[in-house]
């Protein structure tokens, strides 16, 4: 970049050329000349079509040389001998610094610089610090496309992880950062680096599809990243027939970028302790009342439930708005194995109607727990427990109440499997409803909660890490919603679902039943049931007047869907882009291969933007709003233990008229196992102190430009929904709190 000076006449712009190589550009009255040289030696003759002059902008390109803009700056990709100023920024957290050495390479379209030690002399990678170094290239780099970082432990010092915020690169002879040079390239990092990671390459471009990458090296880098991830992130089978999970031996294997710190609020467990030795039934309802008063005194919802749990209208309300609002379904044709007749049910229907008429009107609803049929029940405290697979028929009356009118406790009809009715003795009818709640506990915990939120999140997180590179727009959109599932699920499998865990010691579906149940439940998952508008419509609960879960779920889904549609529109110009996105197609194939492999209706490939938007909305909703609905409600519903027993200690009754109110206690869980379940639910039902609200993103890609505008719009939509829900709840005796967007966590983190 010496000996030759070219002047563009009439524009006061100087352009440096290669030594020994001059250039002449002619066109539109402009003439660039100097030292009598033409740029023929560089393989380019810049005359006429070789130079574009438009208004006040002249752009000259050849052999990696570019002049552009009204200020006419020289790109840093020009000369055979180049020098750059590189600034490495550490994040500001208290533990973000490291003693280690940082090696750095600049990678261009034509070559790369040798590695340089950023903090070799008097620079240190302190928290919040910036290290500025000069990097020299003795050969042309071409266009700068990547920055490679590698952390190396310093001899004699601890090998600490380091959190890098970003790297900035500008030509060494260009304007300083303070002068606001547009020539500075920013390479975002915003993640932890470890010496064990080896080389980490940072991309400076915006999010884009593979086809939109501007350089072959960037395309290769995407492919290399995925190959590396597929070696690092592997599948493992936890249960035959259920979605696969990540192959892990410990949380530490996740590394700092895929793990997180769970900060729980203080939970008062004082009045749940001290009962471990009581492997016996509760002595009386009075004793149970005393226990509840101490543990539920500050829980207004639990106290309401305690007052109304025997009421039939509340039973129906809980089917719609409890911790498991996903099972109730309208029926226009009764199952043939439900032994009810029109005459049997006539007393519980309008005087001028019949069972057939009410079915035709769409006023009959069904709960069917056939997934539990034949599942082996657990042994708790050395005693056999029992499971049943009930069918419960409910009627929507003229007051808008959903009332249970028939309960059959087993799937196979027969003389030892009577149908319980509201007209039966009070203890018989109450016990039948308790059996339904016990079956619902199993299905809620393992299917609606663990399978449909936790396992789905992990399935899609692993597929995303293996098939969508960092620069893919859906990788960046999805990871904030699914990342935490890896750690929380591993911990659940190692504790709650493991030997000596709460399911093993206190729940009707114990270790022997877990694999059978999860396999069966997985085979009953259908894509439409995962998509809120389809699910609510198919079950005909969307129009019920007091179906608050359905009302709120639909509004939250719609807000998320609008957000996702706009996000997809940013990067896919048409359906053809979707069909040609090989990374996207590999991703959905991976999900199908390792997820719900039966005929579940999950898309086998994506053909349209609409299909992508719906699927991504389903994932985000399931890992945020659905999890909030089924997780943070469970303590409220279960704190009055008879309303939601985790196990039953006596078999289902085979005849009517033999059970008294005092007998009901002998069916309920022992004192110690009930306390163990409630302790677990108390811990799981508390939002974390550091929880991230729905659609709040810390990642840099959401902080500027169009992505930021989309985030601001969806956050405004969610705030409006939250305000409406708060206003509605203020008018309700029993508010529905769990889908208020202010309290929905962005991912499955507990």
XYZ file of C-alpha atoms in Angstrom:
750
model
C 0.000 0.000 0.000
C 2.732 2.433 -0.931
C 4.513 4.159 -3.861
C 1.256 4.480 -5.773
C -1.390 7.085 -5.234
C -4.535 7.301 -7.324
C -6.723 10.388 -7.343
C -10.363 10.357 -8.438
C -10.791 13.669 -10.157
C -13.555 16.020 -9.028
C -14.276 14.017 -5.873
C -11.348 14.708 -3.478
C -11.012 10.972 -2.814
C -7.687 9.146 -2.569
C -7.420 5.445 -3.219
C -4.367 3.438 -2.326
C -3.331 0.771 -4.832
C -0.990 -2.165 -4.787
C 2.706 -1.436 -5.059
C 3.688 -1.680 -8.689
C 0.103 -1.824 -9.801
C -1.769 1.297 -10.844
C -5.322 1.543 -11.998
C -7.364 3.454 -14.488
C -11.116 3.702 -14.150
C -13.065 5.531 -16.778
C -16.764 6.257 -16.930
C -19.294 8.965 -16.171
C -16.679 11.670 -16.381
C -14.485 10.255 -13.640
C -10.880 9.247 -14.158
C -8.665 7.427 -11.706
C -5.029 7.418 -12.560
C -1.622 7.308 -10.971
C 1.908 6.220 -11.772
C 0.845 5.123 -15.241
C -0.231 1.683 -14.150
C -3.228 -0.367 -15.215
C -4.638 -3.092 -12.959
C -4.303 -5.743 -15.640
C -1.780 -7.686 -13.555
C -4.412 -8.302 -10.917
C -6.612 -10.054 -13.430
C -9.002 -7.171 -13.793
C -9.218 -4.271 -16.267
C -11.340 -1.553 -14.742
C -12.710 0.380 -17.622
C -16.308 1.198 -18.494
C -18.287 -1.679 -17.014
C -15.530 -2.284 -14.470
C -16.470 0.905 -12.657
C -19.917 1.912 -11.478
C -20.538 5.534 -10.624
C -23.955 6.311 -9.230
C -24.649 9.786 -7.918
C -22.148 10.469 -5.180
C -21.107 6.830 -4.833
C -18.263 5.225 -6.761
C -17.619 1.528 -6.213
C -14.472 -0.082 -7.559
C -13.976 -3.793 -7.007
C -11.226 -6.144 -8.095
C -8.814 -8.526 -6.487
C -10.296 -7.912 -3.064
C -10.142 -4.109 -3.368
C -13.224 -1.999 -2.763
C -13.894 1.721 -2.658
C -17.363 2.790 -1.691
C -19.649 5.344 -0.034
C -19.916 9.099 -0.161
C -16.871 9.281 2.126
C -15.016 6.773 -0.079
C -13.290 4.543 2.458
C -10.926 1.734 1.596
C -12.007 -1.729 2.742
C -9.702 -3.615 5.046
C -9.635 -6.541 2.611
C -7.387 -4.877 0.091
C -3.674 -5.154 0.378
C -1.207 -7.991 0.390
C 0.143 -6.710 3.670
C -2.677 -5.803 6.053
C -2.856 -4.785 9.679
C -5.917 -4.802 11.909
C -6.795 -3.529 15.334
C -8.674 -6.218 17.220
C -10.545 -5.551 20.474
C -11.660 -8.516 22.544
C -14.406 -7.757 25.067
C -14.976 -9.924 28.146
C -18.462 -10.017 29.638
C -19.069 -8.107 32.831
C -20.226 -10.844 35.211
C -18.203 -11.356 38.399
C -16.901 -14.762 37.264
C -16.393 -13.951 33.577
C -12.597 -13.448 33.713
C -9.866 -16.056 33.354
C -6.126 -16.511 33.897
C -5.823 -18.434 30.629
C -4.177 -17.354 27.385
C -6.409 -16.443 24.462
C -5.245 -17.225 20.931
C -6.871 -15.468 18.010
C -6.896 -15.851 14.208
C -8.588 -13.704 11.609
C -10.061 -15.734 8.756
C -10.755 -14.181 5.389
C -12.205 -15.477 2.169
C -8.676 -15.943 0.765
C -6.595 -16.821 3.809
C -6.072 -16.408 7.532
C -3.608 -14.850 9.941
C -1.318 -16.889 12.167
C -2.597 -17.291 15.755
C -1.706 -14.422 18.080
C -1.724 -14.494 21.883
C -4.109 -11.709 22.867
C -3.081 -11.432 26.512
C 0.556 -12.472 26.379
C 2.234 -9.380 27.851
C 0.385 -6.913 30.070
C -3.193 -7.534 28.969
C -5.506 -9.619 31.148
C -8.888 -11.200 30.495
C -10.628 -9.596 33.450
C -14.392 -9.437 33.922
C -15.728 -6.584 31.832
C -12.324 -5.780 30.353
C -11.271 -5.055 26.771
C -7.996 -6.254 25.287
C -6.778 -4.421 22.167
C -4.103 -5.947 19.955
C -2.754 -5.455 16.420
C -2.912 -8.371 14.022
C -0.800 -8.398 10.870
C -1.362 -10.430 7.740
C 1.509 -10.947 5.306
C -0.794 -12.339 2.600
C -4.155 -11.196 1.260
C -7.071 -12.246 3.481
C -9.838 -11.226 1.124
C -13.095 -10.421 2.879
C -12.929 -10.974 6.638
C -15.514 -13.642 7.515
C -14.603 -15.330 10.804
C -12.664 -14.869 14.007
C -11.213 -18.001 15.601
C -10.617 -18.094 19.361
C -8.892 -20.715 21.459
C -8.403 -20.673 25.205
C -5.236 -22.231 26.625
C -4.627 -22.766 30.335
C -1.760 -20.740 31.788
C 0.858 -22.841 33.529
C 0.538 -22.690 37.286
C -2.935 -21.112 37.267
C -6.451 -22.568 37.507
C -8.026 -23.440 34.181
C -11.040 -21.125 34.466
C -13.775 -20.738 31.864
C -14.026 -17.310 30.235
C -17.144 -15.525 29.025
C -16.541 -13.597 25.823
C -18.982 -10.870 24.859
C -17.712 -9.946 21.387
C -14.702 -9.268 19.194
C -14.364 -6.089 17.129
C -12.032 -5.783 14.132
C -11.133 -2.677 12.117
C -8.317 -1.662 9.768
C -5.360 -0.451 11.816
C -4.995 2.739 9.786
C -8.731 3.493 9.723
C -10.699 5.828 11.990
C -10.714 4.910 15.671
C -13.685 3.338 17.375
C -14.426 6.657 19.101
C -14.607 8.349 15.714
C -17.478 6.069 14.763
C -15.912 4.246 11.831
C -18.324 2.165 9.813
C -15.460 -0.153 8.901
C -15.502 -1.959 12.265
C -16.809 -5.516 12.088
C -18.415 -6.979 15.192
C -18.195 -10.719 15.870
C -20.730 -11.556 18.571
C -19.875 -14.318 20.998
C -21.866 -13.999 24.243
C -20.896 -17.438 25.519
C -18.437 -19.282 27.683
C -15.160 -20.551 26.268
C -13.222 -23.430 27.823
C -9.757 -24.679 27.065
C -11.296 -28.100 26.393
C -13.441 -26.655 23.597
C -10.511 -26.125 21.243
C -11.190 -23.720 18.375
C -14.341 -21.600 18.501
C -15.212 -19.587 15.398
C -17.300 -16.420 15.492
C -19.419 -15.229 12.597
C -19.903 -11.521 11.908
C -22.864 -11.708 9.590
C -26.534 -11.525 10.397
C -28.633 -14.647 10.840
C -29.332 -16.273 7.510
C -30.193 -19.484 5.723
C -27.481 -21.635 4.234
C -28.315 -20.464 0.715
C -27.803 -16.835 1.751
C -24.260 -17.251 3.054
C -22.035 -14.993 0.960
C -18.828 -16.973 1.197
C -17.956 -20.612 0.654
C -15.921 -20.624 3.873
C -19.000 -19.632 5.837
C -20.967 -22.484 4.307
C -18.180 -24.881 5.224
C -18.042 -23.456 8.733
C -21.751 -24.216 9.246
C -21.199 -27.790 8.108
C -18.136 -28.226 10.319
C -19.985 -26.870 13.329
C -22.774 -29.408 12.869
C -20.326 -32.278 12.444
C -18.654 -31.218 15.688
C -21.986 -30.913 17.487
C -23.158 -34.320 16.286
C -20.067 -35.917 17.799
C -20.503 -33.996 21.034
C -24.314 -34.155 21.412
C -25.573 -37.736 21.199
C -28.910 -39.454 21.645
C -29.766 -41.866 24.428
C -32.825 -44.015 25.137
C -34.438 -43.590 28.534
C -37.664 -45.476 27.852
C -38.553 -47.760 24.939
C -41.209 -46.171 22.760
C -40.772 -42.659 24.190
C -38.799 -39.749 22.728
C -35.059 -40.037 23.128
C -33.024 -37.796 25.393
C -29.455 -36.513 25.473
C -26.697 -38.956 26.355
C -25.349 -37.593 29.645
C -23.558 -39.005 32.649
C -23.507 -35.796 34.674
C -24.685 -32.206 34.435
C -21.058 -31.076 34.171
C -20.883 -32.688 30.726
C -23.303 -30.044 29.469
C -20.685 -27.367 29.945
C -21.424 -23.791 30.969
C -23.350 -22.818 27.830
C -26.017 -25.514 28.171
C -26.343 -25.517 31.960
C -27.831 -22.883 34.218
C -28.085 -21.891 37.852
C -31.472 -22.417 39.433
C -32.163 -19.850 42.152
C -35.163 -20.942 44.165
C -37.060 -18.672 46.513
C -37.239 -19.731 50.155
C -39.939 -22.355 50.657
C -41.305 -23.075 54.117
C -41.192 -26.862 54.448
C -41.225 -26.851 58.258
C -44.741 -28.267 58.536
C -44.055 -31.022 55.983
C -41.099 -32.383 57.910
C -41.090 -34.831 60.776
C -43.560 -37.297 59.265
C -41.071 -39.725 57.690
C -41.716 -42.366 60.324
C -45.478 -42.383 59.871
C -45.942 -45.169 57.328
C -49.618 -45.355 58.210
C -52.995 -43.981 57.186
C -54.299 -40.682 58.468
C -56.234 -41.263 61.693
C -59.076 -38.891 60.877
C -60.142 -36.057 58.624
C -59.634 -33.827 61.650
C -55.952 -34.779 61.694
C -55.751 -34.065 57.968
C -57.409 -30.688 58.569
C -54.782 -29.757 61.162
C -52.013 -30.686 58.749
C -53.621 -28.624 55.983
C -54.180 -25.542 58.125
C -50.453 -25.281 58.837
C -49.370 -25.902 55.252
C -52.131 -24.130 53.346
C -52.818 -21.091 55.499
C -51.387 -18.673 52.907
C -52.743 -20.404 49.812
C -56.160 -18.939 48.997
C -56.759 -21.288 46.051
C -55.994 -24.383 48.122
C -58.326 -23.141 50.854
C -61.100 -22.631 48.298
C -60.551 -26.170 47.028
C -60.644 -27.536 50.574
C -64.070 -25.910 51.005
C -65.527 -27.147 47.699
C -63.675 -30.342 46.746
C -66.728 -32.548 47.286
C -68.981 -30.348 45.108
C -69.749 -31.771 41.696
C -69.537 -28.350 40.031
C -65.972 -27.957 41.327
C -65.041 -31.409 39.972
C -66.047 -30.194 36.509
C -64.283 -26.863 37.018
C -61.043 -28.680 37.858
C -61.316 -30.748 34.676
C -61.276 -27.490 32.716
C -59.004 -25.299 34.829
C -56.972 -27.561 37.086
C -53.413 -28.719 36.598
C -54.430 -31.125 33.826
C -56.850 -29.329 31.476
C -55.824 -31.459 28.468
C -57.992 -34.587 28.793
C -61.625 -33.521 28.864
C -63.240 -34.117 25.477
C -66.722 -33.656 24.055
C -68.342 -36.899 22.994
C -71.311 -37.456 20.696
C -71.016 -41.234 20.854
C -70.536 -43.087 24.115
C -67.781 -45.719 24.316
C -69.381 -49.175 24.009
C -67.583 -50.347 27.157
C -69.147 -47.601 29.307
C -72.138 -49.371 30.835
C -74.654 -46.563 31.024
C -78.174 -46.338 29.686
C -80.510 -43.471 28.971
C -82.793 -44.490 31.848
C -79.843 -44.665 34.250
C -78.810 -41.079 33.502
C -82.257 -39.504 33.031
C -82.410 -38.060 36.616
C -79.269 -35.997 35.962
C -80.398 -34.455 32.663
C -82.961 -31.746 31.893
C -86.552 -32.952 32.349
C -87.467 -32.378 28.726
C -84.328 -34.046 27.334
C -82.637 -37.421 27.045
C -79.141 -38.856 26.862
C -79.422 -39.145 23.083
C -80.566 -35.530 22.765
C -77.813 -34.220 25.019
C -75.218 -36.160 23.026
C -76.572 -34.670 19.818
C -76.497 -31.141 21.294
C -72.837 -31.557 22.238
C -73.474 -31.295 25.991
C -71.756 -34.549 26.978
C -68.049 -34.710 27.857
C -65.781 -37.611 28.698
C -62.641 -38.306 30.680
C -61.033 -41.579 29.600
C -57.944 -42.892 31.401
C -57.566 -46.056 29.335
C -53.789 -45.455 29.126
C -53.647 -46.778 32.716
C -55.485 -50.016 31.950
C -53.427 -52.950 33.189
C -50.491 -50.830 34.402
C -48.845 -52.440 37.425
C -49.220 -50.339 40.558
C -46.377 -49.488 42.909
C -45.535 -50.888 46.325
C -45.200 -48.150 48.973
C -44.092 -48.664 52.565
C -44.057 -52.373 51.817
C -47.759 -52.298 50.907
C -49.357 -52.857 47.510
C -51.078 -49.843 45.997
C -53.725 -49.840 43.272
C -54.454 -48.124 39.980
C -57.624 -47.956 37.958
C -58.447 -46.717 34.454
C -61.744 -44.867 34.891
C -64.254 -43.479 32.442
C -66.058 -40.393 33.695
C -69.054 -38.901 31.876
C -69.897 -35.236 32.463
C -72.875 -33.103 31.428
C -72.912 -29.397 30.601
C -76.059 -28.140 32.278
C -78.201 -25.131 31.468
C -76.324 -23.002 34.022
C -73.037 -23.584 32.204
C -71.756 -25.985 34.859
C -69.957 -29.167 33.908
C -71.130 -31.915 36.265
C -70.000 -35.555 36.540
C -72.972 -37.898 36.132
C -71.377 -41.365 35.760
C -68.045 -42.934 36.772
C -66.903 -46.432 35.831
C -63.599 -47.256 37.516
C -62.313 -49.906 35.092
C -62.390 -50.165 31.317
C -63.942 -53.627 31.112
C -67.634 -53.619 32.052
C -69.014 -56.293 34.322
C -70.850 -56.999 37.566
C -67.735 -56.251 39.633
C -67.225 -52.914 37.880
C -70.325 -50.870 38.759
C -71.122 -47.439 37.357
C -71.202 -44.904 40.182
C -73.830 -42.159 40.023
C -74.499 -38.899 41.891
C -77.566 -40.570 43.434
C -75.440 -43.247 45.120
C -74.577 -42.982 48.819
C -72.367 -39.912 49.387
C -69.250 -41.868 50.351
C -69.501 -44.102 47.270
C -69.807 -41.116 44.923
C -67.035 -39.164 46.664
C -64.678 -42.155 46.572
C -65.391 -42.676 42.854
C -64.397 -39.047 42.186
C -61.233 -39.507 44.284
C -60.289 -42.487 42.109
C -60.664 -40.288 39.028
C -58.398 -37.680 40.629
C -55.819 -40.360 41.410
C -55.813 -41.536 37.792
C -55.557 -37.916 36.695
C -52.505 -37.418 38.949
C -50.622 -40.173 37.088
C -51.595 -38.864 33.645
C -50.894 -35.270 34.585
C -47.437 -35.863 36.016
C -46.125 -38.284 33.401
C -47.978 -37.353 30.195
C -49.277 -33.784 30.323
C -46.282 -32.507 32.304
C -43.162 -34.624 31.803
C -43.806 -35.987 28.300
C -45.526 -33.037 26.615
C -43.298 -30.279 28.001
C -40.049 -31.643 29.446
C -39.380 -34.487 27.020
C -40.591 -32.536 24.002
C -38.293 -29.644 24.932
C -35.278 -31.924 25.254
C -36.071 -33.732 22.009
C -36.162 -30.470 20.085
C -33.165 -28.987 21.891
C -30.937 -31.930 20.964
C -32.209 -31.888 17.370
C -31.554 -28.137 17.167
C -28.000 -28.476 18.459
C -27.298 -31.300 16.014
C -28.971 -29.951 12.871
C -29.320 -26.152 13.015
C -26.058 -24.153 13.153
C -25.757 -21.038 15.290
C -26.387 -18.742 12.334
C -29.689 -20.359 11.435
C -32.543 -18.040 12.467
C -34.549 -20.867 14.021
C -31.586 -21.961 16.148
C -31.451 -18.522 17.720
C -35.224 -18.306 18.153
C -35.651 -21.752 19.712
C -32.666 -22.175 22.008
C -33.837 -19.680 24.672
C -36.985 -21.801 24.991
C -35.446 -25.293 25.036
C -31.874 -24.991 26.368
C -32.771 -25.463 30.036
C -34.628 -28.721 29.361
C -31.350 -30.644 29.090
C -30.282 -29.971 32.668
C -33.666 -30.111 34.379
C -34.582 -33.376 32.647
C -31.291 -35.043 33.533
C -31.823 -34.015 37.149
C -35.397 -35.327 37.064
C -34.263 -38.697 35.718
C -31.522 -38.860 38.349
C -33.799 -37.993 41.285
C -37.583 -37.823 40.944
C -37.851 -40.657 38.406
C -34.994 -42.773 39.802
C -34.796 -45.496 42.427
C -35.620 -44.051 45.857
C -37.103 -40.961 44.193
C -40.593 -39.671 44.843
C -42.214 -41.820 42.137
C -40.498 -44.916 43.483
C -41.479 -44.227 47.090
C -44.757 -42.330 46.970
C -46.619 -42.487 43.607
C -48.959 -45.146 42.244
C -47.037 -45.301 38.953
C -43.709 -46.427 40.363
C -40.489 -47.550 38.735
C -42.024 -50.659 37.173
C -44.879 -48.688 35.635
C -42.904 -45.669 34.392
C -41.591 -47.191 31.190
C -44.911 -48.849 30.328
C -46.890 -45.691 30.928
C -44.509 -43.345 29.057
C -44.391 -45.701 26.082
C -48.189 -45.899 25.957
C -48.617 -42.158 26.449
C -46.112 -41.433 23.668
C -48.107 -43.632 21.298
C -51.183 -41.524 22.096
C -49.583 -38.175 21.299
C -50.904 -36.551 18.140
C -49.666 -33.364 16.539
C -53.097 -31.725 16.528
C -53.358 -32.235 20.281
C -50.112 -30.260 20.689
C -51.415 -27.241 18.738
C -53.751 -25.172 20.894
C -56.363 -24.048 18.322
C -56.688 -27.581 16.914
C -56.706 -29.217 20.338
C -59.332 -26.934 21.891
C -61.557 -27.201 18.828
C -61.208 -30.980 18.567
C -62.142 -31.384 22.241
C -64.859 -28.685 21.978
C -63.760 -26.917 25.140
C -62.911 -23.604 23.474
C -66.482 -22.275 23.658
C -67.327 -23.374 27.195
C -68.158 -20.277 29.264
C -65.881 -21.006 32.226
C -63.000 -22.698 30.423
C -60.358 -20.193 31.484
C -57.391 -22.348 30.487
C -58.807 -22.563 26.958
C -59.498 -18.830 26.754
C -56.040 -17.831 27.967
C -54.190 -20.547 26.061
C -55.728 -19.451 22.775
C -54.750 -15.807 23.298
C -51.174 -16.652 24.284
C -50.861 -19.055 21.341
C -52.118 -16.402 18.924
C -49.599 -13.840 20.201
C -46.747 -16.346 19.897
C -47.903 -17.417 16.459
C -47.943 -13.847 15.137
C -44.416 -13.403 16.488
C -43.151 -16.619 14.891
C -44.819 -15.885 11.551
C -43.087 -12.490 11.453
C -39.760 -14.090 12.408
C -40.075 -16.667 9.633
C -40.976 -13.902 7.179
C -37.690 -12.144 7.964
C -35.612 -15.026 6.629
C -37.802 -17.032 4.235
C -39.000 -15.055 1.239
C -41.312 -17.843 0.093
C -42.278 -21.499 0.433
C -39.538 -22.421 -1.989
C -36.936 -21.249 0.537
C -38.472 -23.605 3.090
C -38.356 -26.569 0.745
C -34.723 -25.879 -0.184
C -33.489 -25.321 3.392
C -31.608 -28.571 3.883
C -30.734 -27.725 7.496
C -34.411 -27.240 8.352
C -35.418 -30.479 6.632
C -32.699 -32.431 8.446
C -33.934 -30.916 11.716
C -37.536 -32.105 11.354
C -36.293 -35.509 10.179
C -34.162 -35.765 13.320
C -37.155 -34.894 15.510
C -39.316 -37.525 13.824
C -36.606 -40.172 13.886
C -35.979 -39.814 17.626
C -39.359 -38.542 18.789
C -42.906 -39.671 18.168
C -42.171 -42.299 15.552
C -45.695 -43.675 15.136
C -48.344 -42.157 12.888
C -48.640 -39.063 15.075
C -49.387 -36.505 12.408
C -46.148 -34.618 13.045
C -44.912 -33.069 9.780
C -42.401 -35.369 8.099
C -40.983 -32.424 6.142
C -41.785 -28.754 5.712
C -43.267 -27.476 2.477
C -44.548 -24.040 3.465
C -43.730 -21.132 5.734
C -47.090 -21.668 7.432
C -46.117 -25.225 8.409
C -42.833 -24.033 9.887
C -44.530 -21.231 11.808
C -47.135 -23.547 13.308
C -44.569 -26.150 14.372
C -42.239 -23.601 15.963
C -45.164 -21.960 17.768
C -46.126 -25.376 19.126
C -42.622 -25.895 20.506
C -42.401 -22.470 22.129
C -45.901 -22.735 23.617
C -45.275 -26.248 24.983
C -42.001 -25.259 26.636
C -43.322 -22.054 28.163
C -47.069 -21.512 28.523
C -48.155 -25.164 28.677
C -45.455 -25.906 31.222
C -46.629 -22.961 33.318
C -50.213 -24.254 33.202
C -49.400 -27.831 34.227
C -46.512 -27.160 36.616
C -47.199 -24.054 38.652
C -50.803 -25.100 39.353
C -50.062 -28.496 40.852
C -49.428 -27.517 44.481
C -52.632 -25.458 44.617
C -54.641 -28.448 43.378
C -52.890 -31.074 45.514
C -52.325 -29.303 48.837
C -55.650 -30.594 50.105
C -54.425 -34.131 49.584
C -57.766 -36.011 49.139
C -58.428 -33.811 46.092
C -55.370 -35.175 44.267
C -53.961 -38.338 45.863
C -50.748 -39.697 44.355
C -51.516 -43.314 45.339
C -54.422 -45.427 46.526
C -53.852 -47.973 49.282
C -56.924 -50.169 48.752
C -58.401 -51.657 45.553
C -61.326 -49.993 43.763
C -64.713 -50.999 45.211
C -66.542 -53.692 43.305
C -69.917 -53.131 44.900
C -71.828 -50.122 46.142
C -72.899 -49.270 49.649
C -69.975 -50.684 51.617
C -67.837 -47.549 52.158
C -68.200 -45.001 54.961
C -66.563 -41.585 55.195
C -64.032 -42.918 57.676
C -63.214 -45.764 55.270
C -62.167 -43.196 52.660
C -59.077 -42.347 54.728
C -57.843 -45.934 54.392
C -57.788 -45.535 50.600
C -55.643 -42.386 50.722
C -51.815 -42.285 50.769
C -49.979 -42.923 54.019
C -48.893 -39.882 55.982
C -45.181 -40.085 55.110
C -45.684 -40.646 51.379
C -48.275 -37.850 51.173
C -45.808 -35.469 52.830
C -43.048 -36.539 50.449
C -45.213 -35.757 47.411
C -46.280 -32.382 48.811
C -42.669 -31.497 49.614
C -41.719 -32.201 46.015
C -44.647 -30.213 44.643
C -43.829 -27.301 46.958
C -40.336 -27.110 45.494
C -41.439 -27.564 41.879
C -44.295 -25.080 41.993
C -42.202 -22.032 42.889
C -40.965 -19.844 40.013
C -37.237 -19.284 40.206
C -35.885 -15.984 41.485
C -33.989 -15.516 38.218
C -36.739 -16.697 35.891
C -36.979 -15.188 32.409
C -40.517 -14.115 31.429
C -42.046 -15.316 28.182
C -40.467 -13.732 25.078
C -37.808 -11.846 27.016
C -34.466 -12.526 25.381
C -30.986 -11.681 26.616
C -29.269 -12.827 23.435
C -27.646 -10.130 21.291
C -29.462 -11.155 18.101
C -32.716 -9.855 19.588
C -31.354 -6.452 20.595
C -31.261 -4.576 17.285
C -33.092 -4.004 14.031
C -36.071 -6.040 12.870
C -35.672 -8.805 15.490
C -35.869 -6.228 18.263
C -39.011 -4.705 16.780
C -40.657 -8.130 16.633
C -39.745 -8.819 20.266
C -41.114 -5.458 21.362
C -44.368 -6.181 19.510
C -44.917 -9.620 21.044
C -44.046 -8.306 24.497
C -46.642 -5.551 24.062
C -49.216 -8.152 22.969
C -48.450 -10.311 26.007
C -48.705 -7.325 28.357
C -52.167 -6.559 26.988
C -53.203 -10.184 27.549
C -51.828 -10.068 31.093
C -53.796 -6.899 31.852
C -57.016 -8.490 30.568
C -56.458 -11.674 32.584
C -55.740 -9.667 35.721
C -58.945 -7.694 35.254
C -61.001 -10.853 34.659
C -59.500 -12.627 37.659
C -60.385 -9.706 39.912
C -64.042 -10.554 39.249
C -63.723 -14.301 39.931
C -64.130 -16.046 43.251
C -61.631 -18.651 42.039
C -59.172 -16.915 39.669
C -57.231 -18.743 36.965
C -53.656 -17.484 37.330
C -51.397 -19.848 35.461
C -51.390 -18.417 31.934
C -50.947 -14.775 32.828
C -47.927 -13.924 30.620
C -46.184 -12.042 33.436
C -45.734 -15.338 35.285
C -45.042 -17.632 32.319
C -41.409 -18.677 32.237
C -39.629 -18.619 28.883
C -38.561 -22.265 29.116
C -38.825 -25.469 31.140
C -36.404 -24.564 33.932
C -37.994 -26.327 36.907
